[in-house]
Each structure stands twice: as C-alpha cells, then as structure tokens.
Short mmCIF file of C-alpha atoms in Angstrom, two decimals:
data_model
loop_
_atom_site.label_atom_id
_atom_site.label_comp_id
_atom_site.label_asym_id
_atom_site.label_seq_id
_atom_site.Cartn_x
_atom_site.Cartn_y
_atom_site.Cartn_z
CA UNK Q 58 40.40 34.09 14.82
CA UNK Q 59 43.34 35.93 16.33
CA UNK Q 60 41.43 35.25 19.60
CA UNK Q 61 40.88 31.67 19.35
CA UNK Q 62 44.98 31.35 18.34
CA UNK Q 63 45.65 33.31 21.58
CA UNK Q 64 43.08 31.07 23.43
CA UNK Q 65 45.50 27.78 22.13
CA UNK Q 66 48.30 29.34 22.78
CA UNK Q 67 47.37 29.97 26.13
CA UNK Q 68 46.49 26.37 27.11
CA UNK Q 69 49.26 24.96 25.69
CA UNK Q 70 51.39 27.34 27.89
CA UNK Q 71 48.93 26.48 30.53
CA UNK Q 72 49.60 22.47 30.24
CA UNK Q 73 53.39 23.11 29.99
CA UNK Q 74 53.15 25.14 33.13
CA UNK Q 75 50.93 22.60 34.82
CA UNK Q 76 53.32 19.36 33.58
CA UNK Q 77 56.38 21.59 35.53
CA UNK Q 78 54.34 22.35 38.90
CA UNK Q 79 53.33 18.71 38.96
CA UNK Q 80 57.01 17.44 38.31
CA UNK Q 81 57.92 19.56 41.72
CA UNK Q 82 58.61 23.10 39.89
CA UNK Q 83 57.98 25.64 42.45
CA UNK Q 84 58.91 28.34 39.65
CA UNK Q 85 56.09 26.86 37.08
CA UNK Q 86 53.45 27.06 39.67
CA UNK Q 87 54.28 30.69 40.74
CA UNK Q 88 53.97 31.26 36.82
CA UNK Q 89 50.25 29.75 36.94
CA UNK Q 90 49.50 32.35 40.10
CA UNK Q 91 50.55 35.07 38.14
CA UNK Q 92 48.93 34.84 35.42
CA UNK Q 93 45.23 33.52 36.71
CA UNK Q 94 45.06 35.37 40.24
CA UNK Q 95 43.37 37.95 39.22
CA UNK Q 96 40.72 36.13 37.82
CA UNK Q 97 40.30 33.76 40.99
CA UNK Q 98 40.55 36.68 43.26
CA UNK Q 99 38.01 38.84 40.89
CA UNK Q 100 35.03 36.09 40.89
CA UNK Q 101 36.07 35.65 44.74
CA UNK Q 102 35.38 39.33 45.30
CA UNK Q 103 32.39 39.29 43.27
CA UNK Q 104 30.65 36.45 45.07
CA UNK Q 105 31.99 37.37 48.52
CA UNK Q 106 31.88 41.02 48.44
CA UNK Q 107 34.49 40.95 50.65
CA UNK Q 108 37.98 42.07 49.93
CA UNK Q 109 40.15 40.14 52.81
CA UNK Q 110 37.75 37.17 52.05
CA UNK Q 111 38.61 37.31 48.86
CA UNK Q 112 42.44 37.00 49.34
CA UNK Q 113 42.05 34.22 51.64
CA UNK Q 114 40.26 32.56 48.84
CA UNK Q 115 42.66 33.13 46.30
CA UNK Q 116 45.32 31.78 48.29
CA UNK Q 117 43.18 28.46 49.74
CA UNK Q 118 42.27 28.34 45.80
CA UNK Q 119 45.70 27.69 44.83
CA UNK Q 120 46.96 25.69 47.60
CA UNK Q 121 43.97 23.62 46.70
CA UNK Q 122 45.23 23.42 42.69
CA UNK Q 123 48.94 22.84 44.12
CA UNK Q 124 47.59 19.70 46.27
CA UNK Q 125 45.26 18.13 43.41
CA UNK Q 126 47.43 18.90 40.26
CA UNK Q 127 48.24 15.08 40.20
CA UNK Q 128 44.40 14.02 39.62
CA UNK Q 129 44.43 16.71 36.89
CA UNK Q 130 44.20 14.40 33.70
CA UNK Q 131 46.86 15.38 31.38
CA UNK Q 132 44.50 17.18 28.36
CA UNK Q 133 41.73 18.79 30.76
CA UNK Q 134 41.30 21.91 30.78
CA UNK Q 135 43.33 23.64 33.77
CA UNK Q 136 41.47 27.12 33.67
CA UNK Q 137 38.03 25.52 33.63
CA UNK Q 138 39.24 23.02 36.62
CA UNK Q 139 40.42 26.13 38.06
CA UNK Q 140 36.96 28.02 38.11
CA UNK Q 141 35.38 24.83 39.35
CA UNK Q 142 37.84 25.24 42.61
CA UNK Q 143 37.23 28.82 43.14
CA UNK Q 144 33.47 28.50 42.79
CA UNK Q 145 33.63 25.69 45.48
CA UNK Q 146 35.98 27.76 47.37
CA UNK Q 147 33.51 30.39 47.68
CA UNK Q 148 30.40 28.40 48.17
CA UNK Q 149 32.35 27.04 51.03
CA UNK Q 150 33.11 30.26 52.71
CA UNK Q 151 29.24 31.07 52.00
CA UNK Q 152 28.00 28.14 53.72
CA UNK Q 153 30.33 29.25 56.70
CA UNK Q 154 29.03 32.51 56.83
CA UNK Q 155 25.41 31.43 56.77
CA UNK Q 156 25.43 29.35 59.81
CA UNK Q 157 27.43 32.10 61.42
CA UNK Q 158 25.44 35.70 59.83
CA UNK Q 159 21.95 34.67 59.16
CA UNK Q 160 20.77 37.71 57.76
CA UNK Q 161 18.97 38.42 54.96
CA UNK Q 162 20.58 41.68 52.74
CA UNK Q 163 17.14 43.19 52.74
CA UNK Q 164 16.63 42.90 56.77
CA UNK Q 165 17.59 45.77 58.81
CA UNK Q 166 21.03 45.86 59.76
CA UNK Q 167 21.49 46.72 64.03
CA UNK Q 168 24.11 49.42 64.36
CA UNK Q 169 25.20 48.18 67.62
CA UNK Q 170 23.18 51.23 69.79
CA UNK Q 171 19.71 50.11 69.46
CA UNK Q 172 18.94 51.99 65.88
CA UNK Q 173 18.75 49.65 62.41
CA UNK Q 174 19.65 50.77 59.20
CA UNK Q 175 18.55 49.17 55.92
CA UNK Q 176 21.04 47.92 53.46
CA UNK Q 177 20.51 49.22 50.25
CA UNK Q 178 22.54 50.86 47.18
CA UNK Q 179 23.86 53.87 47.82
CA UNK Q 180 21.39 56.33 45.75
CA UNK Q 181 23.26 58.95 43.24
CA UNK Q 182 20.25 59.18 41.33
CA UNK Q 183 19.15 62.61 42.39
CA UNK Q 184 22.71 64.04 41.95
CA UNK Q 185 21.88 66.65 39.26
CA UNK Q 186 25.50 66.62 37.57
CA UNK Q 187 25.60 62.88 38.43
CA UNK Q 188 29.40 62.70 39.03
CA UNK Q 189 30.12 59.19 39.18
CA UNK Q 190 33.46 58.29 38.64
CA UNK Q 191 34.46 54.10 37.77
CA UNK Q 192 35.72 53.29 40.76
CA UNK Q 193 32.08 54.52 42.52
CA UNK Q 194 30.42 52.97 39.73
CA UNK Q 195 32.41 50.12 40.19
CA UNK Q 196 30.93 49.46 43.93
CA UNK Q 197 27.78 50.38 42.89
CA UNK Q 198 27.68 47.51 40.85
CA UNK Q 199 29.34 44.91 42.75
CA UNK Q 200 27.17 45.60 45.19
CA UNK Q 201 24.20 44.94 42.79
CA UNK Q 202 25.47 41.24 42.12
CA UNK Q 203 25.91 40.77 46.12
CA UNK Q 204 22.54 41.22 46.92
CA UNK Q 205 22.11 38.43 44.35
CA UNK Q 206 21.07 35.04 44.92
CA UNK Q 207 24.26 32.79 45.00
CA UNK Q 208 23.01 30.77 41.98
CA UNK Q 209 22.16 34.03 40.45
CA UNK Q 210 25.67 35.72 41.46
CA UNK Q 211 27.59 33.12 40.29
CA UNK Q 212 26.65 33.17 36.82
CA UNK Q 213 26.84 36.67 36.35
CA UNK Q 214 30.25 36.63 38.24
CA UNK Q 215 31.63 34.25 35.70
CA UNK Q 216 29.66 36.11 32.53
CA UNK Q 217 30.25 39.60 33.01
CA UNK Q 218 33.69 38.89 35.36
CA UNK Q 219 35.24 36.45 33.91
CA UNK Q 220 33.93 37.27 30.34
CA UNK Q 221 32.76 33.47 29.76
CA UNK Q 222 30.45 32.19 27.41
CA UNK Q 223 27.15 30.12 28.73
CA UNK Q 224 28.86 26.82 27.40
CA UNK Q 225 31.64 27.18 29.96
CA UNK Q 226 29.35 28.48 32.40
CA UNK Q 227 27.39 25.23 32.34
CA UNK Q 228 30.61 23.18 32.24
CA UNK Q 229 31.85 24.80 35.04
CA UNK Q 230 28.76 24.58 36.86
CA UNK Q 231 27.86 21.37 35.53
CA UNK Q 232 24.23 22.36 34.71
CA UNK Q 233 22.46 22.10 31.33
CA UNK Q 234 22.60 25.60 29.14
CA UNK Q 235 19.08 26.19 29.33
CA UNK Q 236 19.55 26.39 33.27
CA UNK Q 237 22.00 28.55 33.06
CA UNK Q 238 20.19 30.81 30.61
CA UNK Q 239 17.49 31.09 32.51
CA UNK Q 240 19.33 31.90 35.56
CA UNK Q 241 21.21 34.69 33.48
CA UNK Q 242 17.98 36.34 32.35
CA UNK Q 243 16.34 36.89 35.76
CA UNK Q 244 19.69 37.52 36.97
CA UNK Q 245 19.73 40.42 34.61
CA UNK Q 246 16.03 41.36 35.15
CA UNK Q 247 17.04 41.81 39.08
CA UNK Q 248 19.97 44.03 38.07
CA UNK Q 249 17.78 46.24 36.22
CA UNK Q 250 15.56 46.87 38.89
CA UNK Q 251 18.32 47.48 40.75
CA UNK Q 252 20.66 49.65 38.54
CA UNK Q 253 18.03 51.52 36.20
CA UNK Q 254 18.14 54.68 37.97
CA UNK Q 255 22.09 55.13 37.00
CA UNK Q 256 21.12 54.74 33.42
CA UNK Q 257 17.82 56.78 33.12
CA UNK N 744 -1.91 41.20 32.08
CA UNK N 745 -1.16 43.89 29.78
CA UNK N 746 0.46 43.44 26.71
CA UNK N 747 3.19 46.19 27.71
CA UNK N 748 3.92 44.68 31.35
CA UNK N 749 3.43 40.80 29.27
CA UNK N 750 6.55 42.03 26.72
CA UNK N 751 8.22 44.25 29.26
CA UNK N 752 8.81 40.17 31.38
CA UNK N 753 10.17 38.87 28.59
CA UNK N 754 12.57 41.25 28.01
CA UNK N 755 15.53 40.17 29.93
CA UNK N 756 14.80 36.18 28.22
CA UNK N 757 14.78 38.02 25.05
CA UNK N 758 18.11 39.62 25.52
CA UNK N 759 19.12 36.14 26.54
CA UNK N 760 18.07 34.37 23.63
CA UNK N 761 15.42 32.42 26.08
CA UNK N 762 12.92 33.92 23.35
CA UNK N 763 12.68 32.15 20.15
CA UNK N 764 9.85 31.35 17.27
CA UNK N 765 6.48 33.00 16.91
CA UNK N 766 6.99 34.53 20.51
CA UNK N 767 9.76 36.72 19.30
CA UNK N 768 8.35 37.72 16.75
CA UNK N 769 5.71 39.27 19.01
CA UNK N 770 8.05 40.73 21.05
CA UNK N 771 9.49 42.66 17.79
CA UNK N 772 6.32 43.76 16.40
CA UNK N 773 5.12 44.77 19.70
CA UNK N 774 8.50 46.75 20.68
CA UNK N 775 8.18 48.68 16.98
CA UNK N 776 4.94 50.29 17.85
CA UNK N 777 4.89 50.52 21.46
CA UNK N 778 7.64 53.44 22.73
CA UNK N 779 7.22 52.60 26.29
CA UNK N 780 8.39 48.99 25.69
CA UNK N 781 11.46 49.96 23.53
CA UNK N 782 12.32 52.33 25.65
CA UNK N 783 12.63 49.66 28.27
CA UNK N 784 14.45 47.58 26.47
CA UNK N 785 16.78 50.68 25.97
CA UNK N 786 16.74 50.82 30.03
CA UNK N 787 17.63 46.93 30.46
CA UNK N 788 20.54 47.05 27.45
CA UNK N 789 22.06 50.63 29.39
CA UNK N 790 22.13 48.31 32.59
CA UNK N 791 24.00 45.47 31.31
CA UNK N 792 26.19 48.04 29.50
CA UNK N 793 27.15 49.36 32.66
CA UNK N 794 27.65 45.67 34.52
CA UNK N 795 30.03 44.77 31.64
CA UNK N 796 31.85 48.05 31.39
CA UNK N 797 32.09 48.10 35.39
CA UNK N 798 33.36 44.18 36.15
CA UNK N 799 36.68 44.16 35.61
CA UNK N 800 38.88 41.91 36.82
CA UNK N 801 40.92 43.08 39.42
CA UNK N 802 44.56 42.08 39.77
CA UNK N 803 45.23 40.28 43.16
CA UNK N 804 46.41 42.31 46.25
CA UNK N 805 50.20 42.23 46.30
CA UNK N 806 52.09 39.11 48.42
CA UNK N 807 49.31 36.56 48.02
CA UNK N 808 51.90 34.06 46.56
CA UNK N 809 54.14 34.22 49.52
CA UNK N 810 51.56 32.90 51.89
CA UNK N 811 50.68 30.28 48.67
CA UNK N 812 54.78 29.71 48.95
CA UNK N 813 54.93 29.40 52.01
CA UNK N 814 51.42 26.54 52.57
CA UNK N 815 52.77 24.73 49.50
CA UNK N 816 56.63 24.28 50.79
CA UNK N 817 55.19 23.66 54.21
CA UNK N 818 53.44 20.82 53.08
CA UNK N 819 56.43 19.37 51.21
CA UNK N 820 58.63 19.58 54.80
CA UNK N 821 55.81 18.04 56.50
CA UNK N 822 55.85 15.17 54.52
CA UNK N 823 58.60 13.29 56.16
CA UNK N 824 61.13 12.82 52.82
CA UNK N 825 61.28 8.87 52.70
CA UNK N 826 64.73 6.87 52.94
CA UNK N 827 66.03 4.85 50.47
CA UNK N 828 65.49 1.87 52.88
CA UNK N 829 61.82 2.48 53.52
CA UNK N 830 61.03 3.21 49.97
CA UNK N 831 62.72 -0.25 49.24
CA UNK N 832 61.66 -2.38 52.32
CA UNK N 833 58.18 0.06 52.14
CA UNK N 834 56.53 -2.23 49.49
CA UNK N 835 55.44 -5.88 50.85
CA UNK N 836 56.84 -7.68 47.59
CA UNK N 837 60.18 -6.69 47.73
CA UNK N 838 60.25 -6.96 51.93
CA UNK N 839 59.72 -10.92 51.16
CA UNK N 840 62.24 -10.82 48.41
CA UNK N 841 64.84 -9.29 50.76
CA UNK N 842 64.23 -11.16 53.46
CA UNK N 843 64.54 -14.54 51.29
CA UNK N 844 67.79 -13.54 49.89
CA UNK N 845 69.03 -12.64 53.41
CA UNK N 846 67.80 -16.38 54.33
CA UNK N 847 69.69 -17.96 51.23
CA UNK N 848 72.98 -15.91 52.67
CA UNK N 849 73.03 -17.33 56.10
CA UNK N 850 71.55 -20.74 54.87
CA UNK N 851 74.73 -20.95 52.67
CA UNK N 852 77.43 -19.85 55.29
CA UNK N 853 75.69 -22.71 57.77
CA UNK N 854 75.93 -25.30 55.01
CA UNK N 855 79.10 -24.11 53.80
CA UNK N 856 80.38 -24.54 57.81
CA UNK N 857 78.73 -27.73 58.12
CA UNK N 858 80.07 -29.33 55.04
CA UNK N 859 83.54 -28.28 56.18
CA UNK N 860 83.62 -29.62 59.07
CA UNK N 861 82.56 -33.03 57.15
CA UNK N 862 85.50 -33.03 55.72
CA UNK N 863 88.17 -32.22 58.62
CA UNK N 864 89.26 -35.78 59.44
CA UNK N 865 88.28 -37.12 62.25
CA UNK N 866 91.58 -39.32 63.13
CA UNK N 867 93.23 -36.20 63.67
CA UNK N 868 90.63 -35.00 66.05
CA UNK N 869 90.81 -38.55 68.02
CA UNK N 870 94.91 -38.03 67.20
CA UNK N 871 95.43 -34.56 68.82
CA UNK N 872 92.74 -35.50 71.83
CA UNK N 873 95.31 -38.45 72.66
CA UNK N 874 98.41 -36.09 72.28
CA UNK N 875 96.69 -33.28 74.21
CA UNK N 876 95.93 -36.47 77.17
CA UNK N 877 99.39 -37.92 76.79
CA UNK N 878 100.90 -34.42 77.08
CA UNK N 879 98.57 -33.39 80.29
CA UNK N 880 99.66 -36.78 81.97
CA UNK N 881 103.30 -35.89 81.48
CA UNK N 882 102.71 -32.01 82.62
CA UNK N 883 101.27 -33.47 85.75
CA UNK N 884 104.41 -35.52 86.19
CA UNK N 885 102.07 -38.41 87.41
CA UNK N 886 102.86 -42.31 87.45
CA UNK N 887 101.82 -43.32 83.29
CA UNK N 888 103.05 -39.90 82.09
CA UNK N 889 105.43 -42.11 80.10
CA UNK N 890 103.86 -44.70 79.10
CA UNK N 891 100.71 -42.40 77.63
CA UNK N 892 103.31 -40.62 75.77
CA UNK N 893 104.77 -43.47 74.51
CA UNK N 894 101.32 -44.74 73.76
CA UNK N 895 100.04 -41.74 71.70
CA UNK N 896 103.70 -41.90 69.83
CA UNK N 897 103.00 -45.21 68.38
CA UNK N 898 99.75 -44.43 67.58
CA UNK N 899 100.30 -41.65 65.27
CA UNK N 900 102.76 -43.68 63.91
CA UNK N 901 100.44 -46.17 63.25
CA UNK N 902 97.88 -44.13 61.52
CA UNK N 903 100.68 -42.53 59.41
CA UNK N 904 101.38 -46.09 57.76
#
C-alpha cells in the first residue's frame, strides 16, 4: 500500500516535471535526468554490456525525451514512454553493431596475433574458499544476460533491472503477457545453465 | 524422456507461472518424492536469487547531463528564434488580411487626393494661368504686355461679380 502511494506520488511529480520541461523549463527537465538516469543508463548497460555505450545511450535517450515531450499526451505514463525510448535506443545501437561485429558470443574471439580465445564466463567455481565479492559477482552476472538473446536480454533487463512486473514488460514491449512469460522462463532456464556452478 | 529430465524442463515455466492445472500438479507430486528434481529446483531458485540480488541499478556516470545540456540548448539556438513580423506575416490568412488593409490605406489617400482636387475650383486655375501669362508678357516687356494685363484685370473682376 505504502508502495503503490509512493508509486502515485511519483507520477504525479513525474507529470508536473514533464508539464515544466515541455513549457521550456530547462531546470524541470534536469530534475527528470536525475531522478530516472540511472535506470536508463542501468537497462543500457545491461543490454549493451558496454559501459561508454551505455552513457552515450543515456544521453541520446534523453535528448530523444527532450525533442518528443510535446507528442507525450498529457496523462501517459512518462516512465513507461521512457523505457520504450531506451529499449529502442539500444536496439538501435545493436543493429549498428551487428552490421559492423558479426560475431557470434560463442565463436572464437582472434586476439590480433594469430591465436583465438573463446568467450566464456570467467570460472570461480573451483575456488575452494570461493571469494566472490558483489562487484565480481556483479560482472559475472551481467555477463550472463549479454550472452543472451536480445529478446531474451531485454526482458530480464527490465525484470530483474528495472524491478518491473510482466504487465509493464508487455506494455513496454508491446507483446501479449504470455509472450513475455515465455520468453522470461527460457530466459531463466539459460541463466541457470549458465550461473549454476556459483550456487552449487 | 524421463520423467526427471520431463519435470526438470518445466521447471523454469513453473517458476514462471507458465505451469498451471493438472500439469502442476504433476510437477508437485513428482518434486515431493523425487530429491534430484527438488534439488534442481533448489539450483534454478539459488540462480535467480543471485540475478536479482546482483542487478542493481547503477547510478549514471557523473556529467552525463552537461552533454544532455548542452544537445538540448543547442537545438533551441539552432532554431532560428522567429520575429514578430514573420510569426505575423508567417501564416497565409493574416498575410491577405494585411495586405488588404494596406490596399484600403493607399486606396483611401488616392480617393481622398482625387476628391480634393474635385473640389479646387477650376476658375481659379484658368484665373491664375491668365495672371501668370499676363504677368510673363509684361516681364518680357514685349508689345501687348499691357494690354494682357489689362485683360486678365478685368477678367478677375468679372468673375468676382
């Protein structure tokens, strides 16, 4: 309960913030920045896996917002619109990379002198006190979800990331909830395969 | 397919609530007898422990919002700030309306001009061109200098009575 009145509160500070920007108030918008960056630039890191890529995304993202708050319709949702933009954002930079990098994350990766390594998670699994500290697990992790599919990566991003529920998720996405289920469960099945040894 | 590697699939759809009915039910009964399975399921629940426990969200890298600043207030300067003129005379509508009004203006000083000069008699035109004659003849000292002056005397003195 105490949730959902934070939840109204929010968009309603949100909308007031967004009605400013849109009337020319510089101040309002920098207000909107600082309190939703981190959650553009954490799904951009997540589905990028890529630190200065993420940045640049953040930034396009709200240059983007800034540019389009006038089709906003007065009572939608801003942070949903919001994740909508930095999802596109991302699938953008994606679809750059591909036709630059095509290279599949389980191919052999050339080291420049002739030898290949594979790229795989780093293995801690036969560290007998297994020291692991949250920042290493951290990685660990985020590298899991990059070696996701994109369709795969995104809804995990924006479950586990962003903390949303599968409703939004298909809002956002604009896919039915089943989809998105479905995607979520082999999502999840992938990760175990892929994470298992840090919890055995 | 064994039953084991049959529930041990459906394990990530039943954590997603992709499982529902008779076929969860299974899953249940089969996970309550079978430790191999449950302790699966205890692998797959530690996993997405850790993924939620170890996606936070980050806070973005310091001075992102000046380059946002700096795009956004860009943009404004490169959109050339409009005068008060074009804004006015921009919009097709209110272009005609100007231009009419302009065209009422002038069309009123020409019939304004015209209808004055209506009224300016014209014997005083004819009157001064006779003066302006008489007086030219008499400048020039030539033979009817007189006599035009004389004329253009009586004349005015005619139209007088």
């Amino acid at each position: 309960m105490e949730c959902r009145t934070r939840d109204v509160d929010d968009t309603y500070v949100d909308n007031e913030l967004v009605r400013r920007s849109r009337g020319g108030d510089v101040q309002a918008f920098e207000q909107l920045f600082e309190r939703h960056s981190g959650r553009v630039y954490s799904i951009a890191l997540h589905m990028l896996q890529d630190e200065t890529e993420a940045a640049d995304v953040t930034q396009d993202v709200f240059v983007r917002v800034y540019q389009g708050l006038g089709k906003l319709k007065a009572d939608a949702a801003f942070v949903t619109w919001l994740r909508t933009v930095t999802v596109n954002a991302c699938r953008d930079v994606l679809r750059r990379r591909s036709k630059i990098r095509i290279e599949s994350l389980d191919a052999q990766i050339d080291q420049g002198d002739g030898r290949a390594i594979s790229r795989e998670l780093p293995d801690w699994s036969a560290n007998p006190e297994k020291s692991m500290d949250e920042k290493f697990m951290r990685d660990v992790v985020r590298s899991a979800i990059g070696t996701l599919s994109q369709d795969y990566r995104e809804v995990v991003t924006m479950f586990y990331v962003d903390k949303m529920d599968i409703a939004g998720i298909a809002e956002v996405l604009g896919s039915p909830v089943g989809t998105i289920k479905s995607k979520l469960s082999r999502a999840r099945a992938e990760l175990k395969r892929k994470l298992e040894c840090y919890v055995k | 397919m064994s039953k084991c590697s049959e529930i041990q699939n459906l394990l990530a759809d039943y954590r997603t609530q992709l499982v529902s009915g008779a076929a969860e039910r299974d899953v249940e009964r089969h996970l309550a007898e079978c430790a191999e399975c449950a302790n699966e399921l205890r692998v797959l629940d530690g996993v997405l422990e850790l993924v939620a426990d170890s996606t936070p969200q980050y806070a973005a890298p310091p001075g992102l919002w000046n380059g946002v600043y700096s795009r956004i207030t860009e943009q404004k300067q490169a959109t050339p700030r409009e005068s008060w003129a074009h804004r006015w005379f921009g919009q097709p509508i209110r272009a005609a309306a100007a231009g009419l009004a302009a065209a009422v203006v002038i069309g009123g000083f020409v019939a304004g001009a015209v209808q004055h000069s209506r009224n300016t008699p014209q014997s005083t035109t004819v009157a001064n061109s006779e003066y302006v004659q008489g007086h030219a003849l008499y400048a020039a000292q030539t033979p009817l200098a007189d006599t035009a002056a004389y004329l253009a005397l009586v004349a005015e003195t005619g139209k007088a009575k």
